[in-house]
PDB file of C-alpha atoms in Angstrom:
ATOM      1  CA  MET A  14      54.285  72.194  71.303  1.00  0.00           C
ATOM      2  CA  THR A  15      57.372  70.197  72.145  1.00  0.00           C
ATOM      3  CA  ILE A  16      58.168  67.099  70.109  1.00  0.00           C
ATOM      4  CA  PRO A  17      59.682  64.234  72.134  1.00  0.00           C
ATOM      5  CA  LEU A  18      63.222  63.586  71.026  1.00  0.00           C
ATOM      6  CA  ALA A  19      65.459  60.674  71.899  1.00  0.00           C
ATOM      7  CA  ILE A  20      69.118  61.462  71.574  1.00  0.00           C
ATOM      8  CA  LEU A  21      71.294  58.481  71.083  1.00  0.00           C
ATOM      9  CA  GLY A  22      75.027  58.664  71.522  1.00  0.00           C
ATOM     10  CA  PHE A  23      76.936  55.720  70.138  1.00  0.00           C
ATOM     11  CA  SER A  24      80.337  54.996  71.507  1.00  0.00           C
ATOM     12  CA  TYR A  25      81.713  52.699  68.883  1.00  0.00           C
ATOM     13  CA  PHE A  26      84.902  51.293  70.353  1.00  0.00           C
ATOM     14  CA  LEU A  27      87.466  50.015  67.885  1.00  0.00           C
ATOM     15  CA  SER A  28      90.153  47.796  69.348  1.00  0.00           C
ATOM     16  CA  ALA A  29      93.217  46.047  67.998  1.00  0.00           C
ATOM     17  CA  GLY A  30      91.732  42.613  68.607  1.00  0.00           C
ATOM     18  CA  ASN A  31      88.430  40.903  69.196  1.00  0.00           C
ATOM     19  CA  LEU A  32      89.618  39.315  72.445  1.00  0.00           C
ATOM     20  CA  TYR A  33      89.081  42.591  74.283  1.00  0.00           C
ATOM     21  CA  ALA A  34      85.764  43.217  72.516  1.00  0.00           C
ATOM     22  CA  ASN A  35      84.501  39.732  73.295  1.00  0.00           C
ATOM     23  CA  SER A  36      85.113  40.303  77.010  1.00  0.00           C
ATOM     24  CA  LYS A  37      82.747  43.309  76.977  1.00  0.00           C
ATOM     25  CA  SER A  38      79.044  43.468  76.161  1.00  0.00           C
ATOM     26  CA  SER A  39      77.253  46.074  74.083  1.00  0.00           C
ATOM     27  CA  HIS A  40      74.882  48.002  76.337  1.00  0.00           C
ATOM     28  CA  ARG A  41      72.947  51.208  76.961  1.00  0.00           C
ATOM     29  CA  ILE A  42      73.566  53.669  79.769  1.00  0.00           C
ATOM     30  CA  PRO A  43      70.742  56.111  80.651  1.00  0.00           C
ATOM     31  CA  GLN A  44      72.022  59.696  80.892  1.00  0.00           C
ATOM     32  CA  PHE A  45      68.959  61.916  81.355  1.00  0.00           C
ATOM     33  CA  ALA A  46      65.188  61.761  80.907  1.00  0.00           C
ATOM     34  CA  ASN A  47      62.155  63.986  81.366  1.00  0.00           C
ATOM     35  CA  ASN A  48      58.742  64.254  79.670  1.00  0.00           C
ATOM     36  CA  GLU A  49      60.281  65.919  76.585  1.00  0.00           C
ATOM     37  CA  VAL A  50      63.611  64.196  75.960  1.00  0.00           C
ATOM     38  CA  THR A  51      65.495  60.979  76.682  1.00  0.00           C
ATOM     39  CA  VAL A  52      69.274  60.803  76.421  1.00  0.00           C
ATOM     40  CA  TRP A  53      71.344  57.657  76.654  1.00  0.00           C
ATOM     41  CA  LYS A  54      74.742  56.403  75.600  1.00  0.00           C
ATOM     42  CA  THR A  55      74.967  53.138  73.695  1.00  0.00           C
ATOM     43  CA  VAL A  56      78.284  51.317  73.749  1.00  0.00           C
ATOM     44  CA  ILE A  57      78.675  48.940  70.795  1.00  0.00           C
ATOM     45  CA  TYR A  58      81.779  46.776  70.591  1.00  0.00           C
ATOM     46  CA  PRO A  59      83.054  45.653  67.167  1.00  0.00           C
ATOM     47  CA  ALA A  60      82.721  41.889  67.676  1.00  0.00           C
ATOM     48  CA  SER A  61      80.171  40.238  65.384  1.00  0.00           C
ATOM     49  CA  LYS A  62      78.296  38.734  68.340  1.00  0.00           C
ATOM     50  CA  GLN A  63      77.960  42.065  70.156  1.00  0.00           C
ATOM     51  CA  ARG A  64      74.423  43.127  69.281  1.00  0.00           C
ATOM     52  CA  LEU A  65      71.709  45.228  70.792  1.00  0.00           C
ATOM     53  CA  PRO A  66      68.368  43.425  71.048  1.00  0.00           C
ATOM     54  CA  MET A  67      65.694  44.203  68.432  1.00  0.00           C
ATOM     55  CA  HIS A  68      63.894  47.393  69.452  1.00  0.00           C
ATOM     56  CA  ARG A  69      61.606  50.122  68.114  1.00  0.00           C
ATOM     57  CA  HIS A  70      62.175  53.847  67.998  1.00  0.00           C
ATOM     58  CA  GLU A  71      58.958  55.453  69.215  1.00  0.00           C
ATOM     59  CA  HIS A  72      60.245  59.029  68.894  1.00  0.00           C
ATOM     60  CA  ASP A  73      62.516  61.110  66.706  1.00  0.00           C
ATOM     61  CA  ARG A  74      66.177  60.519  67.390  1.00  0.00           C
ATOM     62  CA  VAL A  75      69.657  61.843  66.763  1.00  0.00           C
ATOM     63  CA  LEU A  76      72.726  59.623  66.584  1.00  0.00           C
ATOM     64  CA  ILE A  77      76.163  61.035  67.387  1.00  0.00           C
ATOM     65  CA  ALA A  78      79.153  58.711  67.021  1.00  0.00           C
ATOM     66  CA  PHE A  79      82.231  59.342  69.145  1.00  0.00           C
ATOM     67  CA  THR A  80      84.490  57.561  66.624  1.00  0.00           C
ATOM     68  CA  ASN A  81      84.325  56.847  62.900  1.00  0.00           C
ATOM     69  CA  GLY A  82      82.947  53.437  62.023  1.00  0.00           C
ATOM     70  CA  LEU A  83      80.403  51.340  60.197  1.00  0.00           C
ATOM     71  CA  LEU A  84      77.223  50.263  61.997  1.00  0.00           C
ATOM     72  CA  LYS A  85      75.432  47.145  60.734  1.00  0.00           C
ATOM     73  CA  ILE A  86      71.650  47.442  61.069  1.00  0.00           C
ATOM     74  CA  THR A  87      69.290  44.483  60.615  1.00  0.00           C
ATOM     75  CA  ASN A  88      65.537  45.134  60.632  1.00  0.00           C
ATOM     76  CA  ASN A  89      62.816  42.790  61.895  1.00  0.00           C
ATOM     77  CA  GLN A  90      62.399  41.397  58.347  1.00  0.00           C
ATOM     78  CA  GLY A  91      66.061  40.315  58.317  1.00  0.00           C
ATOM     79  CA  LYS A  92      67.114  42.997  55.806  1.00  0.00           C
ATOM     80  CA  THR A  93      70.587  44.379  56.531  1.00  0.00           C
ATOM     81  CA  HIS A  94      72.105  47.742  55.693  1.00  0.00           C
ATOM     82  CA  TYR A  95      75.113  49.690  56.930  1.00  0.00           C
ATOM     83  CA  LEU A  96      75.272  53.173  58.392  1.00  0.00           C
ATOM     84  CA  LYS A  97      78.579  55.010  57.977  1.00  0.00           C
ATOM     85  CA  LEU A  98      79.395  56.829  61.206  1.00  0.00           C
ATOM     86  CA  LYS A  99      81.531  59.964  61.159  1.00  0.00           C
ATOM     87  CA  LYS A 100      82.935  61.224  64.445  1.00  0.00           C
ATOM     88  CA  ILE A 101      80.825  63.987  66.046  1.00  0.00           C
ATOM     89  CA  THR A 102      78.582  64.369  62.971  1.00  0.00           C
ATOM     90  CA  PRO A 103      74.885  64.097  63.954  1.00  0.00           C
ATOM     91  CA  ILE A 104      72.699  61.701  61.961  1.00  0.00           C
ATOM     92  CA  ILE A 105      69.023  62.620  62.121  1.00  0.00           C
TER      93      ILE A 105
END
């Protein structure tokens, strides 16, 4: 039995200034999908107003950051925590 798995690649771009980051929007780019797996790349810019909309994770997932960084996560109750991202180290 195959367990559906969503693989999420975060490209966390760090720039010298927020002017560049503010000109870009955080977004997702579909990479591949079939009945067993979904792969997409999520680009998150470091500006405080660059957020992904609230969403649910229906399946297991793996997060792989392409750069080191700190990801702020706010749940639907408003509780915030931070996830430390280490380049090319999977987080399951």
